[in-house]
Coordinates of C-alpha atoms in Angstrom, one line a residue:
Chain A
M1 CA -11.6 32.6 11.2
F2 CA -11.3 29.4 13.0
G3 CA -9.1 30.5 15.8
F4 CA -11.9 31.2 18.3
L5 CA -13.5 27.9 17.6
K6 CA -10.5 26.1 18.7
K7 CA -10.9 27.1 22.3
S8 CA -14.2 25.5 22.6
N9 CA -14.3 22.7 25.2
I10 CA -16.6 20.5 23.0
T11 CA -14.9 17.2 22.0
D12 CA -14.4 16.2 18.4
E13 CA -17.0 13.4 18.7
E14 CA -19.7 15.8 20.1
A15 CA -18.9 18.4 17.4
M16 CA -19.4 15.7 14.8
G17 CA -22.7 14.7 16.4
K18 CA -23.9 18.3 16.2
F19 CA -22.7 18.7 12.7
Q20 CA -24.7 15.5 11.8
K21 CA -27.8 17.6 12.9
G22 CA -26.7 20.4 10.5
D23 CA -24.6 22.7 12.8
T24 CA -22.0 23.8 10.3
K25 CA -20.2 25.8 13.1
C26 CA -19.2 22.5 14.5
F27 CA -17.7 21.5 11.1
D28 CA -15.8 24.8 11.1
L29 CA -14.5 23.8 14.6
L30 CA -13.4 20.4 13.4
L31 CA -11.8 21.9 10.3
G32 CA -9.9 24.4 12.4
R33 CA -8.7 21.8 14.8
H34 CA -7.5 19.2 12.3
S35 CA -6.9 20.8 8.9
K36 CA -3.3 21.5 9.8
G37 CA -2.5 18.0 10.9
V38 CA -4.3 16.4 7.9
Y39 CA -2.7 18.8 5.5
R40 CA 0.8 18.1 6.9
F41 CA 0.1 14.3 6.5
I42 CA -1.2 14.6 2.9
Y43 CA 1.6 17.1 2.1
R44 CA 4.4 14.7 3.2
M45 CA 2.6 11.7 1.7
V46 CA 2.4 13.4 -1.8
G47 CA 6.1 14.2 -1.7
G48 CA 5.7 17.9 -0.8
N49 CA 3.5 19.0 -3.7
I50 CA 1.5 21.9 -2.3
M51 CA -1.3 22.0 -5.1
N52 CA -2.0 18.2 -4.8
A53 CA -2.0 18.5 -1.0
E54 CA -4.5 21.3 -1.1
D55 CA -6.7 19.5 -3.5
I56 CA -6.7 16.3 -1.4
L57 CA -7.3 18.3 1.7
Q58 CA -10.3 19.9 0.2
E59 CA -11.7 16.5 -1.0
V60 CA -11.1 14.9 2.4
F61 CA -13.2 17.6 4.2
I62 CA -15.9 17.5 1.7
K63 CA -16.1 13.8 2.0
V64 CA -16.3 14.2 5.8
S65 CA -19.3 16.4 5.2
E66 CA -20.9 14.1 2.6
N67 CA -20.4 11.0 4.8
R68 CA -21.2 12.5 8.2
M69 CA -24.2 10.3 8.6
N70 CA -22.0 7.3 8.4
Y71 CA -20.0 8.4 11.3
S72 CA -21.0 6.8 14.7
K73 CA -20.0 8.6 18.0
D74 CA -18.3 5.5 19.3
K75 CA -15.5 5.8 16.8
K76 CA -12.7 8.2 17.5
F77 CA -13.1 11.1 15.2
T78 CA -9.4 11.5 14.6
A79 CA -9.0 7.9 13.4
W80 CA -12.1 8.3 11.1
L81 CA -10.8 11.5 9.7
Y82 CA -7.3 10.3 9.1
R83 CA -8.6 7.1 7.6
I84 CA -10.5 9.2 5.0
A85 CA -7.4 11.3 4.4
R86 CA -5.2 8.2 4.2
N87 CA -7.5 6.5 1.7
H88 CA -7.8 9.6 -0.5
T89 CA -4.1 10.1 -0.5
I90 CA -3.2 6.4 -1.3
D91 CA -5.9 6.6 -4.2
F92 CA -4.2 9.7 -5.4
L93 CA -0.8 8.2 -5.4
R94 CA -2.0 5.1 -7.1
K95 CA -3.8 7.0 -9.8
E96 CA -1.4 9.6 -10.4
S97 CA 1.6 7.5 -9.5
Y98 CA 4.1 10.3 -9.9
R99 CA 2.5 11.3 -13.2
M100 CA 2.3 14.8 -12.1
H101 CA 5.7 16.3 -12.8
S102 CA 7.7 18.5 -10.4
S103 CA 6.2 22.0 -9.9
L104 CA 7.4 25.2 -8.6
D105 CA 7.5 24.3 -5.0
K106 CA 9.9 21.5 -5.8
N107 CA 13.7 21.8 -4.7
I108 CA 15.5 24.6 -6.4
G109 CA 18.3 22.3 -7.2
N110 CA 20.1 19.1 -6.3
D111 CA 23.4 20.9 -5.5
E112 CA 24.6 20.4 -1.9
G113 CA 23.4 23.1 0.3
A114 CA 20.7 24.3 -2.1
N115 CA 18.4 21.6 -1.0
V116 CA 15.6 24.0 0.1
T117 CA 12.4 25.1 -1.3
Y118 CA 11.4 28.6 -2.3
L119 CA 8.4 28.5 0.0
E120 CA 10.5 27.3 2.9
L121 CA 13.0 30.1 2.1
V122 CA 10.5 32.9 2.5
K123 CA 9.0 31.6 5.7
S124 CA 10.2 33.3 8.8
D125 CA 9.5 33.2 12.5
D126 CA 11.4 34.3 15.5
K127 CA 14.6 32.4 14.4
T128 CA 17.2 34.4 12.4
Q129 CA 17.2 34.0 8.6
D130 CA 20.3 31.8 8.7
E131 CA 19.2 29.5 11.4
Q132 CA 15.8 29.1 9.7
V133 CA 17.4 28.3 6.4
H134 CA 19.7 25.8 8.0
S135 CA 17.1 23.9 9.9
N136 CA 14.8 23.9 6.9
M137 CA 17.6 22.5 4.9
V138 CA 18.1 19.6 7.3
R139 CA 14.4 19.0 7.4
E140 CA 14.0 19.1 3.7
Q141 CA 16.9 16.7 3.4
L142 CA 14.9 14.2 5.7
F143 CA 11.7 14.7 3.8
E144 CA 13.4 14.3 0.5
K145 CA 14.7 10.9 1.6
M146 CA 11.3 10.0 3.1
K147 CA 9.9 10.0 -0.5
G148 CA 12.0 6.9 -1.0
L149 CA 10.2 4.9 1.7
K150 CA 7.3 2.6 0.7
D151 CA 3.9 4.1 1.0
E152 CA 3.0 1.9 4.0
Y153 CA 6.1 2.7 5.8
R154 CA 5.9 6.4 5.1
E155 CA 2.3 6.8 6.3
V156 CA 2.9 5.1 9.6
F157 CA 6.1 7.2 10.1
I158 CA 4.2 10.4 9.3
L159 CA 1.2 9.5 11.5
R160 CA 3.4 8.6 14.4
E161 CA 6.4 10.9 14.3
I162 CA 4.8 14.0 12.8
E163 CA 1.2 13.8 13.9
G164 CA 1.9 11.9 17.1
L165 CA -0.9 9.5 16.8
K166 CA -1.1 6.3 18.9
F167 CA -0.2 3.0 17.4
D168 CA -3.7 1.6 17.9
E169 CA -5.0 4.7 16.1
I170 CA -2.7 4.2 13.3
A171 CA -3.8 0.6 13.1
V172 CA -7.4 1.7 12.7
I173 CA -6.5 4.4 10.0
T174 CA -4.3 2.0 7.9
D175 CA -6.6 -0.9 8.4
S176 CA -3.9 -3.3 9.9
N177 CA -3.1 -4.6 13.3
V178 CA -1.0 -2.8 16.0
N179 CA 2.0 -5.3 15.6
T180 CA 2.1 -4.6 11.9
V181 CA 2.1 -0.9 12.4
K182 CA 4.9 -1.2 15.0
S183 CA 7.1 -3.3 12.7
R184 CA 6.4 -0.8 9.8
H185 CA 7.4 2.0 12.0
R186 CA 10.6 0.2 13.0
Y187 CA 11.4 -0.5 9.3
A188 CA 10.7 3.1 8.3
F189 CA 13.3 4.3 10.8
K190 CA 15.8 1.7 9.8
E191 CA 15.5 2.5 6.0
L192 CA 15.3 6.2 6.5
R193 CA 18.5 6.1 8.6
E194 CA 20.2 4.2 5.8
L195 CA 19.0 6.5 3.1
L196 CA 20.2 9.5 5.2
L197 CA 23.7 8.3 5.9
S198 CA 25.0 9.2 2.5
T199 CA 23.6 12.7 2.5
G200 CA 25.4 14.1 5.5
F201 CA 22.1 14.7 7.3
F202 CA 23.4 13.6 10.6
D203 CA 26.5 16.0 10.4
E204 CA 24.2 18.9 9.4
Y205 CA 21.9 18.1 12.1
K206 CA 24.7 18.3 14.7
K207 CA 25.5 21.8 13.2
T208 CA 22.0 23.1 13.8
G209 CA 22.7 22.8 17.5
E210 CA 25.9 24.9 17.1
V211 CA 24.4 27.6 14.9
Chain B
M1 CA 23.1 -8.0 22.9
D2 CA 24.6 -7.3 19.5
I3 CA 24.1 -4.1 17.6
K4 CA 21.2 -5.4 15.4
Q5 CA 19.2 -6.4 18.6
F6 CA 20.1 -3.0 20.0
E7 CA 18.7 -1.3 16.9
E8 CA 15.6 -3.3 17.2
M9 CA 15.0 -2.0 20.7
I10 CA 15.7 1.7 20.0
I11 CA 12.1 2.6 19.0
D12 CA 10.7 0.7 22.1
Y13 CA 13.3 2.6 24.2
F14 CA 11.9 5.9 22.9
E15 CA 8.4 4.7 23.4
D16 CA 9.1 3.4 26.9
N17 CA 7.9 0.0 26.0
L18 CA 10.8 -2.0 27.4
S19 CA 10.6 -4.1 30.5
A20 CA 12.9 -3.2 33.4
F21 CA 15.3 -6.0 32.5
E22 CA 15.4 -5.1 28.8
K23 CA 15.9 -1.4 29.6
S24 CA 18.9 -2.1 31.9
S25 CA 20.6 -4.3 29.4
F26 CA 19.8 -1.8 26.7
E27 CA 21.4 1.1 28.8
E28 CA 24.3 -1.1 29.7
R29 CA 25.1 -1.7 26.0
L30 CA 24.7 2.0 25.4
N31 CA 27.2 3.0 28.1
N32 CA 29.7 0.5 26.7
S33 CA 29.6 1.1 22.9
E34 CA 30.3 4.2 21.0
E35 CA 28.8 2.7 18.0
C36 CA 25.5 2.2 19.8
R37 CA 25.5 5.7 21.0
E38 CA 25.9 7.0 17.6
L39 CA 23.0 4.8 16.3
L40 CA 20.8 6.1 19.1
E41 CA 21.7 9.6 18.3
Q42 CA 20.9 9.2 14.6
Y43 CA 17.5 7.8 15.5
R44 CA 16.9 10.6 17.9
S45 CA 17.8 13.3 15.2
I46 CA 15.4 11.7 12.8
R47 CA 12.7 11.8 15.4
E48 CA 13.4 15.4 16.4
V49 CA 13.6 16.7 12.9
S50 CA 10.4 15.0 12.0
A51 CA 8.6 16.4 14.9
S52 CA 9.7 19.9 14.1
D53 CA 7.6 19.9 11.0
Q54 CA 4.8 21.8 12.7
D55 CA 4.8 25.1 10.9
L56 CA 3.2 23.8 7.6
T57 CA -0.2 25.2 7.4
P58 CA -3.0 25.0 4.7
P59 CA -3.8 28.4 3.1
G60 CA -6.6 30.2 4.7
E61 CA -8.5 30.6 1.4
V62 CA -8.6 26.8 1.0
L63 CA -10.2 26.5 4.4
E64 CA -12.6 29.2 3.7
R65 CA -13.5 27.6 0.5
I66 CA -14.1 24.2 2.1
S67 CA -16.2 25.8 4.9
E68 CA -18.3 27.8 2.3
H69 CA -18.8 24.7 0.2
V70 CA -20.0 22.6 3.1
K71 CA -22.2 25.3 4.5
Q72 CA -23.8 25.7 1.1
S73 CA -24.4 22.0 0.6
V74 CA -25.9 21.6 4.1
R75 CA -28.1 24.6 3.3
Q76 CA -29.2 23.0 0.2
E77 CA -29.9 19.7 1.8
K78 CA -32.2 21.5 4.4
K79 CA -33.8 23.5 1.7
S80 CA -34.6 20.5 -0.5
I81 CA -36.3 18.7 2.4
Y82 CA -38.4 21.8 3.3
E83 CA -39.2 22.6 -0.3
R84 CA -40.4 19.1 -0.9
W85 CA -43.0 19.4 1.8
F86 CA -43.7 23.1 2.3
K87 CA -43.1 24.9 -0.9
F88 CA -46.5 24.2 -2.1
P89 CA -48.7 24.5 0.9
V90 CA -51.7 24.4 -1.5
L91 CA -51.1 20.7 -1.9
A92 CA -51.4 19.9 1.7
P93 CA -55.3 19.9 1.7
V94 CA -55.2 18.0 -1.6
F95 CA -53.0 15.3 0.0
A96 CA -55.2 15.2 3.0
V97 CA -58.4 14.9 0.9
A98 CA -56.7 12.1 -1.1
I99 CA -55.6 10.2 2.1
I100 CA -59.1 10.5 3.5
A101 CA -60.7 9.3 0.3
M102 CA -58.4 6.3 0.2
L103 CA -59.2 5.5 3.7
W104 CA -63.0 5.9 3.1
I105 CA -62.8 3.7 -0.1
S106 CA -60.8 1.0 1.7
A107 CA -63.2 1.0 4.7
G108 CA -66.2 1.0 2.5
E109 CA -65.0 -1.9 0.5
D110 CA -64.3 -4.0 3.7
Y111 CA -67.7 -3.0 5.0
L112 CA -69.4 -4.1 1.8
K113 CA -67.4 -7.3 1.9
N114 CA -68.2 -8.0 5.4
K115 CA -71.8 -7.4 4.8
N116 CA -71.6 -9.7 1.8
I117 CA -73.1 -6.9 -0.3
L118 CA -70.5 -7.2 -3.0
P119 CA -71.1 -10.1 -5.4
E120 CA -68.5 -12.9 -5.0
S121 CA -66.6 -12.2 -8.3
E122 CA -66.1 -8.6 -7.4
R123 CA -65.0 -9.4 -3.9
S124 CA -62.2 -11.7 -5.1
A125 CA -61.4 -9.2 -7.9
S126 CA -61.0 -6.3 -5.4
S127 CA -58.8 -8.4 -3.0
E128 CA -56.8 -9.8 -5.9
F129 CA -56.3 -6.3 -7.1
R130 CA -55.0 -5.2 -3.7
S131 CA -52.5 -8.0 -3.3
D132 CA -51.4 -7.8 -6.9
Y133 CA -51.0 -4.0 -6.9
K134 CA -49.0 -4.2 -3.6
A135 CA -46.8 -6.9 -4.9
S136 CA -46.0 -5.0 -8.1
A137 CA -45.4 -1.7 -6.1
R138 CA -43.1 -3.7 -3.8
K139 CA -41.1 -5.1 -6.8
L140 CA -40.8 -1.6 -8.2
N141 CA -39.6 -0.2 -4.8
Q142 CA -37.0 -2.9 -4.6
K143 CA -35.6 -1.9 -8.1
V144 CA -35.6 1.8 -7.1
A145 CA -33.5 0.9 -4.0
M146 CA -31.2 -1.3 -6.1
P147 CA -27.6 -0.6 -5.0
E148 CA -24.9 0.2 -7.6
E149 CA -21.7 0.0 -5.7
E150 CA -19.5 -0.6 -8.6
L151 CA -20.0 2.8 -10.0
Q152 CA -16.9 4.7 -9.1
D153 CA -15.8 7.9 -10.6
K154 CA -17.7 11.2 -11.0
E155 CA -18.8 10.4 -14.5
V156 CA -20.3 7.2 -13.1
D157 CA -22.0 9.2 -10.3
K158 CA -23.6 11.5 -12.8
V159 CA -24.8 8.5 -14.8
Q160 CA -26.1 6.9 -11.6
A161 CA -27.9 10.0 -10.6
A162 CA -29.5 10.2 -14.0
G163 CA -30.5 6.5 -13.6
K164 CA -32.1 7.2 -10.3
R165 CA -34.0 10.1 -11.7
E166 CA -35.2 7.9 -14.4
R167 CA -36.4 5.3 -12.0
K168 CA -38.2 7.7 -9.9
D169 CA -39.9 8.9 -12.9
R170 CA -40.9 5.4 -13.9
V171 CA -42.3 4.8 -10.5
S172 CA -44.6 7.7 -10.9
T173 CA -45.5 6.9 -14.5
S174 CA -45.6 3.2 -14.7
V175 CA -47.4 2.3 -11.4
P176 CA -51.0 2.7 -12.4
T177 CA -53.4 4.2 -10.0
P178 CA -56.0 1.7 -8.4
S179 CA -58.8 2.8 -10.6
A180 CA -56.7 2.6 -13.7
F181 CA -55.6 -0.8 -12.7
L182 CA -59.1 -2.0 -12.2
K183 CA -60.0 -0.5 -15.6
K184 CA -57.1 -2.3 -17.3
K185 CA -58.0 -5.5 -15.6
Q186 CA -61.6 -5.3 -16.9
E187 CA -60.3 -4.4 -20.4
Y188 CA -57.9 -7.3 -20.2
T189 CA -60.5 -9.7 -19.2
A190 CA -62.7 -8.6 -22.1
Q191 CA -59.8 -8.9 -24.6
S192 CA -58.7 -12.2 -23.2
A193 CA -62.2 -13.5 -23.8
E194 CA -61.9 -12.4 -27.5
G195 CA -58.5 -13.9 -27.9
D196 CA -56.7 -10.6 -28.1
Y197 CA -54.6 -11.4 -25.1
M198 CA -51.7 -9.1 -25.7
G199 CA -53.8 -6.2 -26.6
E200 CA -53.1 -3.9 -23.8
F201 CA -50.0 -5.3 -22.3
A202 CA -47.9 -5.3 -25.4
S203 CA -47.4 -1.8 -23.8
A204 CA -46.3 0.0 -27.0
P205 CA -47.9 3.3 -25.9
L206 CA -46.2 3.0 -22.5
R207 CA -42.8 2.3 -24.2
Q208 CA -43.1 5.1 -26.6
E209 CA -44.0 7.4 -23.7
T210 CA -41.1 6.4 -21.7
E211 CA -38.8 6.7 -24.6
N212 CA -39.9 10.2 -25.4
K213 CA -39.4 11.2 -21.8
D214 CA -35.9 9.6 -21.9
L215 CA -35.1 11.4 -25.1
Q216 CA -36.3 14.7 -23.6
K217 CA -33.8 14.3 -20.7
G218 CA -31.0 13.4 -23.1
V219 CA -30.7 9.8 -21.8
K220 CA -32.4 7.0 -23.7
S221 CA -32.1 3.6 -22.2
D222 CA -33.1 0.3 -23.6
D223 CA -32.3 -1.3 -20.3
L224 CA -35.0 0.9 -18.6
L225 CA -37.4 -0.1 -21.3
T226 CA -36.6 -3.7 -20.7
E227 CA -37.2 -3.1 -16.9
N228 CA -40.4 -1.4 -17.7
N229 CA -41.6 -4.4 -19.5
E230 CA -40.6 -6.6 -16.7
E231 CA -42.6 -4.4 -14.3
F232 CA -45.5 -4.5 -16.5
A233 CA -45.0 -8.3 -16.8
D234 CA -46.0 -8.4 -13.0
L235 CA -49.3 -6.7 -13.9
K236 CA -49.8 -9.0 -16.8
E237 CA -49.0 -12.0 -14.5
A238 CA -51.9 -10.8 -12.4
G239 CA -54.2 -10.8 -15.2
R240 CA -53.0 -14.0 -16.6
D241 CA -53.8 -15.8 -13.5
N242 CA -57.3 -14.6 -13.9
A243 CA -57.4 -15.7 -17.6
N244 CA -56.0 -19.1 -17.0
E245 CA -59.3 -20.5 -16.0
E246 CA -60.9 -19.2 -19.1
K247 CA -58.3 -19.4 -21.8
P248 CA -55.5 -21.8 -20.9
K249 CA -54.5 -22.4 -24.5
Y250 CA -53.2 -18.8 -25.0
E251 CA -50.8 -19.0 -21.9
S252 CA -47.9 -20.5 -23.7
Q253 CA -48.2 -18.4 -26.7
V254 CA -48.3 -15.3 -24.7
T255 CA -45.3 -16.2 -22.6
D256 CA -43.3 -17.1 -25.6
S257 CA -44.0 -14.1 -27.6
D258 CA -43.6 -11.9 -24.5
K259 CA -40.2 -13.5 -23.8
G260 CA -39.3 -13.0 -27.5
A261 CA -40.2 -9.3 -27.3
L262 CA -38.0 -8.9 -24.2
K263 CA -35.2 -10.9 -25.7
S264 CA -35.1 -8.8 -28.8
E265 CA -35.0 -5.6 -26.6
T266 CA -32.2 -7.0 -24.6
V267 CA -30.3 -7.8 -27.7
K268 CA -30.8 -4.4 -29.0
S269 CA -29.5 -2.9 -25.8
S270 CA -26.4 -4.9 -25.7
G271 CA -23.6 -4.6 -28.3
T272 CA -20.1 -3.3 -28.2
I273 CA -20.1 -2.3 -24.5
G274 CA -16.9 -0.6 -23.6
S275 CA -15.0 -2.6 -26.3
S276 CA -14.2 0.5 -28.2
Y277 CA -14.6 4.2 -27.7
S278 CA -15.1 5.1 -31.4
R279 CA -18.8 4.7 -31.6
N280 CA -20.9 6.2 -34.2
A281 CA -22.9 9.3 -33.4
T282 CA -26.0 7.5 -34.3
T283 CA -25.5 4.9 -31.6
T284 CA -24.5 7.4 -28.9
S285 CA -28.2 8.4 -28.3
S286 CA -28.9 4.9 -27.2
I287 CA -26.3 4.5 -24.6
S288 CA -27.7 3.1 -21.3
P289 CA -26.3 4.1 -17.9
S290 CA -24.6 0.7 -17.6
E291 CA -23.1 1.1 -20.9
R292 CA -21.8 4.5 -20.1
V293 CA -20.1 3.0 -17.1
E294 CA -18.4 0.4 -19.2
I295 CA -17.3 3.0 -21.7
S296 CA -16.0 5.2 -19.0
K297 CA -14.0 2.2 -17.6
G298 CA -12.7 1.6 -21.1
Y299 CA -11.7 5.3 -21.4
R300 CA -9.9 5.1 -18.0
K301 CA -7.9 2.1 -19.2
E302 CA -6.9 3.9 -22.3
L303 CA -6.0 6.9 -20.3
N304 CA -3.7 4.7 -18.1
E305 CA -1.9 3.3 -21.2
I306 CA -1.5 6.9 -22.6
V307 CA 0.0 8.1 -19.3
T308 CA 2.4 5.0 -19.1
M309 CA 3.5 5.7 -22.7
Q310 CA 4.2 9.4 -21.8
H311 CA 6.3 8.0 -18.7
K312 CA 8.3 5.7 -20.9
G313 CA 9.1 8.7 -23.2
D314 CA 7.0 7.7 -26.0
C315 CA 5.6 11.1 -26.2
E316 CA 4.5 11.1 -29.9
D317 CA 2.3 8.1 -29.7
S318 CA 1.0 9.2 -26.4
L319 CA -0.1 12.5 -28.1
E320 CA -1.6 10.7 -30.9
R321 CA -3.6 8.4 -28.7
S322 CA -4.6 11.1 -26.3
Q323 CA -5.9 13.2 -29.1
K324 CA -7.9 10.3 -30.4
L325 CA -9.4 9.7 -27.0
L326 CA -10.2 13.5 -26.8
E327 CA -12.2 13.3 -30.0
A328 CA -13.9 10.0 -29.1
D329 CA -17.6 9.6 -29.1
P330 CA -19.3 9.6 -26.6
E331 CA -17.2 12.5 -25.2
P332 CA -14.9 11.5 -22.3
S333 CA -15.7 12.9 -18.9
V334 CA -14.2 16.2 -17.7
S335 CA -11.8 14.5 -15.4
I336 CA -10.5 12.2 -18.1
K337 CA -10.2 15.2 -20.5
T338 CA -8.2 17.1 -17.9
D339 CA -6.0 14.2 -17.3
L340 CA -5.4 13.9 -21.0
Y341 CA -4.5 17.6 -21.3
V342 CA -2.1 17.3 -18.5
T343 CA -0.4 14.4 -20.1
Q344 CA -0.3 16.2 -23.5
G345 CA 1.1 19.2 -21.6
A346 CA 3.9 16.9 -20.2
C347 CA 4.5 15.4 -23.6
F348 CA 4.9 18.8 -25.2
M349 CA 7.2 19.9 -22.5
E350 CA 9.3 16.8 -23.3
L351 CA 9.3 17.7 -26.9
E352 CA 10.0 21.2 -26.2
Q353 CA 6.9 22.4 -27.8
Y354 CA 6.2 25.1 -25.4
D355 CA 3.5 26.9 -27.3
N356 CA 1.5 23.6 -27.6
A357 CA 2.0 22.9 -23.9
L358 CA 0.7 26.3 -23.1
A359 CA -2.4 25.8 -25.3
V360 CA -3.3 22.5 -23.7
Y361 CA -2.8 23.8 -20.2
E362 CA -5.0 26.8 -21.0
K363 CA -7.7 24.3 -22.3
A364 CA -7.4 22.2 -19.1
K365 CA -7.8 25.3 -17.1
E366 CA -11.0 26.3 -19.0
L367 CA -12.3 22.8 -18.5
T368 CA -11.6 22.8 -14.7
P369 CA -11.5 26.3 -13.4
H370 CA -11.5 25.2 -9.7
K371 CA -8.1 23.8 -10.4
S372 CA -6.7 26.9 -12.2
H373 CA -4.1 27.4 -9.4
F374 CA -2.6 24.1 -10.5
F375 CA -2.5 24.8 -14.2
N376 CA -1.3 28.3 -13.5
G377 CA 1.7 26.7 -11.8
R378 CA 2.2 24.5 -14.9
I379 CA 2.0 27.5 -17.2
K380 CA 4.5 29.3 -15.1
E381 CA 6.8 26.4 -15.5
V382 CA 6.4 26.4 -19.2
Y383 CA 7.4 30.1 -19.3
I384 CA 10.4 29.6 -17.1
K385 CA 11.6 26.7 -19.3
Q386 CA 10.9 28.7 -22.5
A387 CA 12.9 31.6 -21.0
K388 CA 15.8 29.2 -20.3

C-alpha cells in the first residue's frame, strides 16, 4: 500500500506541510517511511510486547494527525515524530509500569537455548532456518537484557544504535542536551555489556559467524 | 591509559570523534592489550546485533487502520467547515440582509447623532449601550476561549467538550440582541424608578431556561449558572451605572443581595469534590464538569492503588476494591473500567480462578472492541494455563 509512496522525492518536512493543508496521501507517505522505525523503537522500549507496541504506534500517528497544525517546517520531522513516540511510550511505561503481564509473544522459556519467541521462530528470509534461529536467539538475548536498563539509557541506546539517529536529534527528542545524551549512550553500553557477560552472549555471537 | 579510560573512549572511537592524538594512543593500547581487544570486540558485537534488528515491521492492517482513521478525520474536519457555511445556502441572503440592516442602523444612528437630531438622553443611552454591549460580549468571548490545560485523560476531554458546547450555547442564549438589550434597559430604568431594582436581573427565568437546557443535554452545571449570573452582572452593572444618579440608596442593597445569591449558588455547587466516589444517585445529576474532572482524578488514584495491591499479591483486596470502583456512582470512564477488568483478570489468574478471568476479559473486550486483539491474547493465555 505504502511502497510506491516511499519512492517519492518529497522531503518529510514538505510532506508534512502538504498534510497540514489536508493532503492525506502525504500522511500515508510519512506513515510508510517512518512507521517501521517508530514501531521498532516502541517495541523495544515496551520490552517486546507486540500488542502494546501496536496500540502505541496507532496512538502516535493519530496524534501526529491531530497535532499537525502545531508542527512548523523549520523543525526536523523525524525529531518531532520520535519525540511524540517517545513521550507516548514513556507515559505508557509510567502508567502501566509493567502491570500488563507477559503475553503470548513473550519468551517461550527461560531455559538456555530456548530464549527465542514464537514469532521470531516462524519468521524466515534467505537465511537457513538454523542460522535464523541462532541469530535470533543472540538478538533476543541482547534485547532481553536491554529491558534491565533504565528508561533514559534504553531510549538513547535504541534511537542511536537501532534507529541510527544523530546525537543532536536524540537530544531534541529526549528533551536533554547532547552531552547528557552521549554520556547516557556510554552508560547504556557499559551496563549492557555487564548484564550480558553472565549470559554467554559474547560466545554465542562468535558462533553466529561460524554457523 | 588504563582500561577504564580505554572503555570510556570506545564509543567515541566507533563514532570517529577522537582527535588524532587520542586515536593513536587508543590504537596503541589496543595493539598491546588482549583485554582491551576483547572489550572492543564485546562493544562491537552489541553494536552489530542491535543494528541487525531491522526486520521488525508493524502489521499492514495496523497501518491501514491508522491511514483510514486519519483520512476519515481529515474528511470530517473539511466537511464540518463546509457544512457550517454552505449546508444551508438559504441562510446566506438572510445573513446578508442582517449585516446590511446592522450597518444601516449603525450609520443612521451616527447620522442622527451628528445632526443632533436625537435628544441628548437617547444619544448617551445609545453610545452607552454600544460600549456596554461590546464590553459584555468581549468578557463572554474571553470565557469561551478560557484554556483548561489541566484536563488530561479522555474522560476529561469529553467533559471539556461538553463544557465548550455549553459555553457556545450560552453565548448564543445569554447575549441579548441589541434591541432586547435596549428594551431591558428601559424596563430596568422604569423598575429602578419604582424601587424594584432586582426585578429583571434576578434572572430567574434565564437560570431556569439554562438549567432546562443543561438537563436536556444530560449535563447540569451549577458552575455554569454561576458564570451566567456573572455575565448578567455585567449587564446589570451597565444599568446600575445609569441608576446611580437616580437611586443611589439601592446600590448597596442590590450588591449585597446579589453577592449573597451568587455565594449561595457557589456553595451549592461545591461539596465533596473528588473526595469520595460513592456519591448518591441524587447528587450525580448536579455534577459540574470541573467536579467530574476531580472525580475522575480520584478514580485514577484509586485505580493505581488497586493495581499496586495486585502487584503486591494482595489479590482478594484488590478484587474487592476494584469491584467497588466498578459499581461507583458516577460511573467510571471506559478506560478506567477496562483497566479495572484487566487488573481483575490478572488477580483471577493469580488465584487460578480461570472462569472468572475469562468473564472479566470478555467484559473488557465488549467495552473496548478496538482492543479486542489484546484481550484475545489474554483469553488464549487463560485457556493455555487452564489446560496445563
